[in-house]
Amino acid sequence: MALRHAVLAALLDEELSGYQLAKAFDMGVANFWHALPQQLYAELAKLEHEGLIAGREVVQETRPNKRLFKVTRAGLGELERFAAAATKPSFIRDDLLVKVQAADHVNADALVAQLTERITFAEAKIDLFEALLRTMRGDLAEEEFLLRGDRVGPYLTCLRGLSFERANRDWYERTVTVLRERAGR
């Protein structure tokens, strides 16, 4: 997947400025695609040049003018082609896993500290995803929302992000327990 597809997907629901797009990435898209704000601005320029998004200038009286972007028919066609194409399996690429792989030969205390830090990070993300999911479904129960709610795609990706972070937290906690028990032998 290229950044272009993540940007197109993020612009499906509403017109967004570059700043709003960066915030949208932080809140939802970041659970499956990471991009820095400068990468997003560069991608917006490319997508507009290719006709996959359209930008319009919004004049603001007390602030600098801003540009809002929306997906064009050509952009929807690009997303359709992307959705129909074969998908490669994902893989984990995490430097902490390399460190744990070497756990028998490195300082276990340093690993425990890093794993504990990751537990805190995962718990914060879990809280964020749970709040996003509650906001998206409103007064509907989850199963009702999944059957009849608006825009199930973002909800499903947030569910995946929640599951991912819970699994990470559980693995970090178990690994900390194992390393501490082995150090106490």
Coordinates of N, CA and C in Angstrom, one line a residue:
M1 N 0.8 -1.2 0.0 CA 0.0 0.0 0.0 C 0.9 1.2 0.0
A2 N 0.5 2.2 -0.7 CA 1.2 3.5 -0.7 C 0.4 4.5 0.2
L3 N 1.1 5.5 0.6 CA 0.5 6.5 1.4 C -0.7 7.1 0.7
R4 N -0.6 7.2 -0.6 CA -1.7 7.8 -1.4 C -3.1 7.1 -1.1
H5 N -3.1 5.8 -0.9 CA -4.3 5.1 -0.6 C -4.9 5.4 0.8
A6 N -4.0 5.5 1.7 CA -4.4 5.9 3.1 C -4.9 7.3 3.1
V7 N -4.3 8.2 2.3 CA -4.8 9.6 2.3 C -6.2 9.6 1.6
L8 N -6.3 9.0 0.5 CA -7.6 8.9 -0.2 C -8.7 8.3 0.7
A9 N -8.4 7.3 1.4 CA -9.4 6.7 2.4 C -9.7 7.7 3.5
A10 N -8.8 8.4 4.0 CA -9.1 9.4 5.0 C -9.9 10.5 4.6
L11 N -9.9 10.8 3.3 CA -10.7 11.9 2.7 C -12.1 11.5 2.2
L12 N -12.5 10.3 2.4 CA -13.7 9.8 1.9 C -15.0 10.5 2.5
D13 N -14.9 10.8 3.8 CA -16.1 11.2 4.5 C -16.3 12.7 4.4
E14 N -15.3 13.5 4.3 CA -15.4 15.0 4.3 C -14.2 15.6 3.8
E15 N -14.4 16.9 3.4 CA -13.2 17.7 3.0 C -12.4 18.0 4.2
L16 N -11.1 17.9 4.1 CA -10.2 18.2 5.2 C -9.0 19.0 4.7
S17 N -8.5 19.9 5.6 CA -7.3 20.6 5.3 C -6.1 19.7 5.6
G18 N -4.9 20.1 5.3 CA -3.7 19.3 5.6 C -3.6 19.1 7.1
Y19 N -3.9 20.1 7.9 CA -3.8 20.0 9.3 C -4.9 19.0 9.8
Q20 N -6.1 19.1 9.3 CA -7.1 18.2 9.8 C -6.8 16.8 9.4
L21 N -6.2 16.6 8.2 CA -5.8 15.3 7.7 C -4.8 14.7 8.7
A22 N -3.8 15.5 9.1 CA -2.8 15.0 10.0 C -3.4 14.6 11.4
K23 N -4.4 15.4 11.8 CA -5.1 15.0 13.0 C -5.9 13.7 12.8
A24 N -6.5 13.5 11.7 CA -7.3 12.3 11.4 C -6.4 11.1 11.4
F25 N -5.2 11.3 10.8 CA -4.2 10.2 10.8 C -3.8 9.9 12.3
D26 N -3.6 10.9 13.1 CA -3.2 10.6 14.5 C -4.4 9.8 15.2
M27 N -5.6 10.2 14.9 CA -6.7 9.6 15.7 C -7.2 8.2 15.1
G28 N -7.1 8.0 13.9 CA -7.7 6.8 13.3 C -6.8 6.0 12.4
V29 N -6.3 6.7 11.4 CA -5.5 6.0 10.4 C -4.2 5.5 10.9
A30 N -3.7 6.1 12.0 CA -2.4 5.7 12.5 C -2.4 4.3 13.1
N31 N -3.5 3.7 13.3 CA -3.5 2.3 13.8 C -3.1 1.4 12.7
F32 N -3.1 1.8 11.5 CA -2.6 0.9 10.4 C -1.7 1.6 9.4
W33 N -1.5 2.9 9.5 CA -0.6 3.5 8.6 C 0.0 4.8 9.2
H34 N 1.3 4.9 9.4 CA 1.9 6.0 10.0 C 2.5 7.0 9.0
A35 N 2.3 8.2 9.1 CA 2.9 9.2 8.2 C 3.1 10.5 9.0
L36 N 4.2 11.2 8.7 CA 4.5 12.5 9.3 C 3.7 13.6 8.6
P37 N 3.4 14.7 9.3 CA 2.7 15.7 8.6 C 3.3 16.2 7.3
Q38 N 4.6 16.3 7.2 CA 5.2 16.8 6.0 C 5.0 15.8 4.8
Q39 N 5.0 14.5 5.2 CA 4.7 13.5 4.2 C 3.3 13.6 3.7
L40 N 2.3 13.9 4.6 CA 0.9 14.1 4.2 C 0.8 15.3 3.2
Y41 N 1.4 16.4 3.6 CA 1.3 17.6 2.7 C 1.9 17.4 1.3
A42 N 3.0 16.7 1.3 CA 3.6 16.3 0.0 C 2.7 15.4 -0.8
E43 N 2.1 14.5 -0.1 CA 1.1 13.5 -0.8 C -0.1 14.3 -1.3
L44 N -0.6 15.2 -0.5 CA -1.8 16.0 -1.0 C -1.4 16.7 -2.3
A45 N -0.3 17.3 -2.3 CA 0.1 18.0 -3.6 C 0.2 17.1 -4.7
K46 N 0.8 15.9 -4.6 CA 0.9 14.9 -5.6 C -0.5 14.4 -6.1
L47 N -1.4 14.1 -5.1 CA -2.7 13.6 -5.4 C -3.5 14.7 -6.2
E48 N -3.4 16.0 -5.8 CA -4.1 17.0 -6.4 C -3.6 17.2 -7.9
H49 N -2.3 17.2 -8.0 CA -1.6 17.3 -9.4 C -2.1 16.1 -10.3
E50 N -2.3 14.9 -9.7 CA -2.8 13.8 -10.5 C -4.3 13.8 -10.7
G51 N -5.0 14.7 -10.1 CA -6.5 14.8 -10.2 C -7.2 13.8 -9.4
L52 N -6.5 13.2 -8.4 CA -7.2 12.2 -7.5 C -7.9 12.8 -6.4
I53 N -7.5 14.1 -6.1 CA -8.3 14.9 -5.1 C -8.4 16.3 -5.7
A54 N -9.4 17.0 -5.2 CA -9.6 18.4 -5.6 C -9.4 19.3 -4.3
G55 N -8.7 20.4 -4.5 CA -8.5 21.3 -3.4 C -9.2 22.6 -3.7
R56 N -9.7 23.3 -2.6 CA -10.3 24.6 -2.8 C -9.8 25.5 -1.7
E57 N -9.6 26.7 -2.0 CA -9.1 27.7 -1.0 C -10.3 28.2 -0.2
V58 N -10.1 28.3 1.1 CA -11.1 28.8 2.0 C -10.5 30.1 2.7
V59 N -11.2 31.2 2.4 CA -10.7 32.5 3.0 C -11.2 32.6 4.4
Q60 N -10.3 32.9 5.3 CA -10.6 33.0 6.7 C -10.2 34.4 7.1
E61 N -11.0 35.1 7.9 CA -10.7 36.5 8.2 C -9.7 36.7 9.3
T62 N -9.7 35.8 10.4 CA -8.7 36.0 11.5 C -7.6 35.1 11.4
R63 N -7.6 34.2 10.4 CA -6.5 33.2 10.3 C -6.0 33.2 8.8
P64 N -4.9 32.6 8.6 CA -4.5 32.4 7.2 C -5.5 31.6 6.4
N65 N -5.6 31.8 5.1 CA -6.4 31.0 4.3 C -6.0 29.5 4.4
K66 N -6.9 28.6 4.1 CA -6.6 27.2 4.1 C -7.1 26.5 2.9
R67 N -6.6 25.4 2.6 CA -7.1 24.6 1.5 C -7.8 23.3 2.0
L68 N -8.9 23.1 1.5 CA -9.7 21.8 1.8 C -9.6 20.9 0.6
F69 N -9.5 19.6 0.9 CA -9.4 18.6 -0.1 C -10.5 17.6 0.0
K70 N -10.9 17.1 -1.2 CA -11.9 16.0 -1.2 C -11.5 15.1 -2.4
V71 N -11.9 13.8 -2.3 CA -11.6 12.8 -3.3 C -12.5 13.1 -4.5
T72 N -11.8 13.0 -5.7 CA -12.5 13.1 -7.0 C -13.0 11.7 -7.5
R73 N -13.8 11.7 -8.6 CA -14.2 10.5 -9.2 C -12.9 9.6 -9.5
A74 N -11.9 10.3 -10.0 CA -10.7 9.6 -10.4 C -10.0 9.0 -9.1
G75 N -10.1 9.7 -8.0 CA -9.6 9.2 -6.7 C -10.4 8.0 -6.2
L76 N -11.7 8.0 -6.4 CA -12.5 6.9 -6.0 C -12.2 5.7 -6.9
G77 N -11.9 5.9 -8.2 CA -11.5 4.9 -9.1 C -10.2 4.3 -8.7
E78 N -9.2 5.1 -8.2 CA -8.0 4.6 -7.8 C -8.2 3.7 -6.5
L79 N -9.0 4.2 -5.6 CA -9.3 3.4 -4.4 C -10.0 2.0 -4.8
E80 N -10.8 2.1 -5.8 CA -11.5 0.9 -6.3 C -10.5 -0.1 -6.8
R81 N -9.5 0.4 -7.6 CA -8.5 -0.5 -8.2 C -7.6 -1.0 -7.1
F82 N -7.3 -0.2 -6.1 CA -6.5 -0.6 -5.0 C -7.2 -1.7 -4.2
A83 N -8.5 -1.5 -3.9 CA -9.3 -2.5 -3.1 C -9.4 -3.8 -3.9
A84 N -9.4 -3.8 -5.2 CA -9.5 -5.0 -6.0 C -8.2 -5.8 -6.1
A85 N -7.1 -5.1 -5.9 CA -5.8 -5.7 -6.1 C -5.5 -6.7 -5.0
A86 N -4.7 -7.7 -5.3 CA -4.2 -8.6 -4.3 C -3.4 -7.9 -3.2
T87 N -3.6 -8.4 -1.9 CA -3.0 -7.8 -0.8 C -1.9 -8.7 -0.3
K88 N -0.7 -8.1 0.0 CA 0.4 -8.9 0.5 C 0.2 -9.1 2.0
P89 N 0.6 -10.2 2.6 CA 0.5 -10.4 4.0 C 1.3 -9.4 4.8
S90 N 0.9 -9.0 5.9 CA 1.6 -8.1 6.7 C 2.7 -8.8 7.5
F91 N 3.6 -8.1 8.1 CA 4.7 -8.7 8.9 C 5.1 -7.7 10.0
I92 N 5.7 -8.3 11.0 CA 6.1 -7.5 12.1 C 7.6 -7.1 11.9
R93 N 7.9 -5.8 12.1 CA 9.3 -5.3 12.0 C 9.4 -4.4 13.2
D94 N 10.0 -4.9 14.3 CA 10.0 -4.2 15.6 C 11.4 -4.4 16.2
D95 N 12.1 -3.3 16.5 CA 13.4 -3.5 17.1 C 13.4 -4.1 18.5
L96 N 12.3 -3.9 19.2 CA 12.2 -4.5 20.5 C 12.1 -6.0 20.5
L97 N 11.5 -6.6 19.4 CA 11.5 -8.0 19.3 C 12.9 -8.6 19.0
V98 N 13.8 -7.8 18.3 CA 15.1 -8.2 18.1 C 15.9 -8.2 19.5
K99 N 15.6 -7.3 20.3 CA 16.2 -7.2 21.7 C 15.7 -8.4 22.5
V100 N 14.4 -8.7 22.4 CA 13.9 -9.8 23.2 C 14.5 -11.1 22.7
Q101 N 14.7 -11.2 21.4 CA 15.3 -12.4 20.8 C 16.7 -12.7 21.4
A102 N 17.4 -11.6 21.8 CA 18.7 -11.7 22.4 C 18.7 -11.6 23.9
A103 N 17.5 -11.9 24.5 CA 17.3 -11.7 26.0 C 18.3 -12.5 26.8
D104 N 18.7 -13.7 26.3 CA 19.6 -14.5 27.1 C 21.0 -14.0 27.2
H105 N 21.3 -12.9 26.4 CA 22.7 -12.4 26.3 C 22.8 -10.9 26.6
V106 N 21.7 -10.3 26.9 CA 21.7 -8.8 27.2 C 21.1 -8.6 28.5
N107 N 21.2 -7.3 29.0 CA 20.7 -6.9 30.3 C 19.2 -7.0 30.3
A108 N 18.7 -7.9 31.1 CA 17.2 -8.1 31.2 C 16.5 -6.9 31.8
D109 N 17.2 -6.2 32.7 CA 16.5 -5.1 33.4 C 16.2 -4.0 32.3
A110 N 17.1 -3.8 31.4 CA 16.9 -2.8 30.3 C 15.7 -3.2 29.5
L111 N 15.6 -4.5 29.2 CA 14.5 -5.0 28.4 C 13.2 -4.8 29.1
V112 N 13.2 -5.2 30.4 CA 12.0 -5.0 31.2 C 11.5 -3.6 31.3
A113 N 12.4 -2.7 31.4 CA 12.1 -1.2 31.4 C 11.4 -0.8 30.0
Q114 N 12.0 -1.3 28.9 CA 11.4 -0.9 27.6 C 10.1 -1.6 27.4
L115 N 9.9 -2.8 27.9 CA 8.7 -3.5 27.7 C 7.6 -2.8 28.6
T116 N 8.0 -2.4 29.8 CA 7.1 -1.7 30.7 C 6.6 -0.4 30.1
E117 N 7.5 0.3 29.4 CA 7.2 1.5 28.7 C 6.2 1.2 27.6
R118 N 6.4 0.1 26.9 CA 5.4 -0.3 25.8 C 4.0 -0.6 26.4
I119 N 4.0 -1.2 27.6 CA 2.7 -1.5 28.2 C 1.9 -0.2 28.4
T120 N 2.6 0.8 28.9 CA 2.0 2.1 29.1 C 1.4 2.6 27.8
F121 N 2.2 2.6 26.8 CA 1.9 3.1 25.5 C 0.6 2.3 25.0
A122 N 0.7 1.0 25.1 CA -0.4 0.2 24.6 C -1.7 0.5 25.3
E123 N -1.6 0.7 26.6 CA -2.8 1.0 27.4 C -3.4 2.3 27.0
A124 N -2.6 3.3 26.7 CA -3.1 4.6 26.3 C -3.8 4.4 24.9
K125 N -3.2 3.7 24.0 CA -3.9 3.4 22.7 C -5.2 2.7 22.9
I126 N -5.2 1.7 23.8 CA -6.4 1.0 24.1 C -7.5 1.9 24.5
D127 N -7.2 2.8 25.4 CA -8.2 3.8 25.9 C -8.7 4.7 24.8
L128 N -7.7 5.1 23.9 CA -8.1 5.9 22.7 C -9.0 5.2 21.8
F129 N -8.7 4.0 21.5 CA -9.5 3.2 20.5 C -10.9 2.9 21.1
E130 N -11.0 2.6 22.4 CA -12.3 2.4 23.1 C -13.1 3.7 23.0
A131 N -12.5 4.8 23.2 CA -13.3 6.1 23.2 C -13.7 6.4 21.7
L132 N -12.9 6.1 20.8 CA -13.2 6.4 19.4 C -14.4 5.5 19.0
L133 N -14.3 4.2 19.4 CA -15.4 3.3 19.0 C -16.7 3.7 19.6
R134 N -16.7 4.1 20.9 CA -17.9 4.6 21.6 C -18.5 5.8 20.8
T135 N -17.6 6.7 20.4 CA -18.1 7.9 19.7 C -18.7 7.6 18.3
M136 N -18.0 6.6 17.6 CA -18.5 6.3 16.3 C -19.9 5.6 16.3
R137 N -20.1 4.8 17.3 CA -21.4 4.0 17.3 C -22.5 4.8 18.1
G138 N -22.1 5.8 18.8 CA -23.2 6.6 19.5 C -24.0 5.8 20.4
D139 N -25.3 5.8 20.3 CA -26.2 5.1 21.2 C -26.4 3.7 20.8
L140 N -25.9 3.3 19.7 CA -26.1 1.9 19.2 C -25.2 0.9 19.9
A141 N -25.7 -0.3 20.2 CA -24.8 -1.4 20.7 C -23.9 -1.7 19.5
E142 N -22.8 -2.3 19.8 CA -21.8 -2.6 18.8 C -22.3 -3.5 17.7
E143 N -23.0 -4.6 18.0 CA -23.6 -5.5 16.9 C -24.6 -4.7 16.0
E144 N -25.4 -3.9 16.6 CA -26.3 -3.1 15.9 C -25.6 -2.1 14.9
F145 N -24.6 -1.5 15.5 CA -23.8 -0.6 14.6 C -23.1 -1.3 13.5
L146 N -22.6 -2.5 13.8 CA -21.9 -3.2 12.7 C -22.9 -3.6 11.6
L147 N -24.1 -3.8 11.9 CA -25.1 -4.2 10.9 C -25.7 -3.0 10.2
R148 N -25.9 -1.9 10.9 CA -26.7 -0.8 10.4 C -26.1 0.6 10.5
G149 N -25.0 0.7 11.1 CA -24.4 2.0 11.3 C -23.7 2.6 10.1
D150 N -23.5 3.9 10.1 CA -22.8 4.6 9.0 C -21.4 4.3 9.0
R151 N -20.8 4.1 7.9 CA -19.3 4.0 7.7 C -18.7 3.0 8.6
V152 N -19.0 1.7 8.3 CA -18.4 0.6 9.1 C -16.9 0.4 8.9
G153 N -16.4 0.9 7.8 CA -14.9 0.7 7.6 C -14.0 1.3 8.6
P154 N -14.2 2.6 9.0 CA -13.4 3.1 10.1 C -13.6 2.4 11.4
Y155 N -14.8 2.0 11.6 CA -15.1 1.3 12.9 C -14.3 0.0 12.9
L156 N -14.4 -0.8 11.8 CA -13.7 -2.0 11.7 C -12.2 -1.9 11.9
T157 N -11.6 -0.8 11.3 CA -10.1 -0.6 11.4 C -9.8 -0.2 12.9
C158 N -10.7 0.5 13.5 CA -10.4 0.8 14.9 C -10.5 -0.4 15.8
L159 N -11.5 -1.3 15.5 CA -11.5 -2.6 16.2 C -10.2 -3.4 16.0
R160 N -9.7 -3.4 14.8 CA -8.4 -4.0 14.6 C -7.3 -3.4 15.4
G161 N -7.3 -2.1 15.4 CA -6.3 -1.4 16.2 C -6.4 -1.7 17.7
L162 N -7.6 -1.8 18.2 CA -7.9 -2.2 19.6 C -7.4 -3.6 19.9
S163 N -7.7 -4.5 19.0 CA -7.3 -5.9 19.2 C -5.7 -6.0 19.1
F164 N -5.1 -5.2 18.2 CA -3.7 -5.2 18.1 C -3.0 -4.7 19.3
E165 N -3.5 -3.6 19.9 CA -2.9 -3.0 21.1 C -3.1 -3.9 22.3
R166 N -4.3 -4.5 22.4 CA -4.5 -5.5 23.5 C -3.6 -6.7 23.4
A167 N -3.4 -7.2 22.2 CA -2.5 -8.3 22.1 C -1.0 -7.9 22.4
N168 N -0.6 -6.7 22.0 CA 0.7 -6.2 22.3 C 0.8 -6.1 23.8
R169 N -0.1 -5.5 24.5 CA 0.0 -5.3 25.9 C 0.1 -6.6 26.6
D170 N -0.7 -7.6 26.2 CA -0.7 -8.9 26.8 C 0.7 -9.6 26.6
W171 N 1.2 -9.5 25.4 CA 2.5 -10.1 25.2 C 3.6 -9.4 26.0
Y172 N 3.6 -8.0 26.0 CA 4.6 -7.3 26.8 C 4.5 -7.7 28.3
E173 N 3.3 -7.8 28.8 CA 3.2 -8.2 30.2 C 3.7 -9.6 30.5
R174 N 3.4 -10.5 29.6 CA 3.8 -11.9 29.8 C 5.4 -11.9 29.7
T175 N 5.9 -11.2 28.8 CA 7.4 -11.2 28.6 C 8.1 -10.6 29.8
V176 N 7.5 -9.5 30.3 CA 8.1 -8.9 31.6 C 8.1 -10.0 32.7
T177 N 7.0 -10.7 32.8 CA 6.8 -11.7 33.9 C 7.9 -12.8 33.7
V178 N 8.0 -13.3 32.5 CA 9.0 -14.3 32.2 C 10.4 -13.9 32.5
L179 N 10.8 -12.7 32.0 CA 12.1 -12.2 32.2 C 12.4 -12.0 33.7
R180 N 11.4 -11.5 34.5 CA 11.6 -11.3 35.9 C 11.7 -12.6 36.7
E181 N 10.9 -13.6 36.3 CA 11.0 -14.9 36.9 C 12.3 -15.5 36.6
R182 N 12.8 -15.4 35.4 CA 14.1 -16.0 35.1 C 15.3 -15.3 35.8
A183 N 15.2 -14.0 36.0 CA 16.2 -13.3 36.7 C 16.2 -13.6 38.2
G184 N 15.0 -14.0 38.7 CA 14.9 -14.4 40.1 C 15.3 -15.8 40.5
R185 N 15.7 -16.6 39.5 CA 16.0 -18.0 39.7 C 17.3 -18.1 40.5

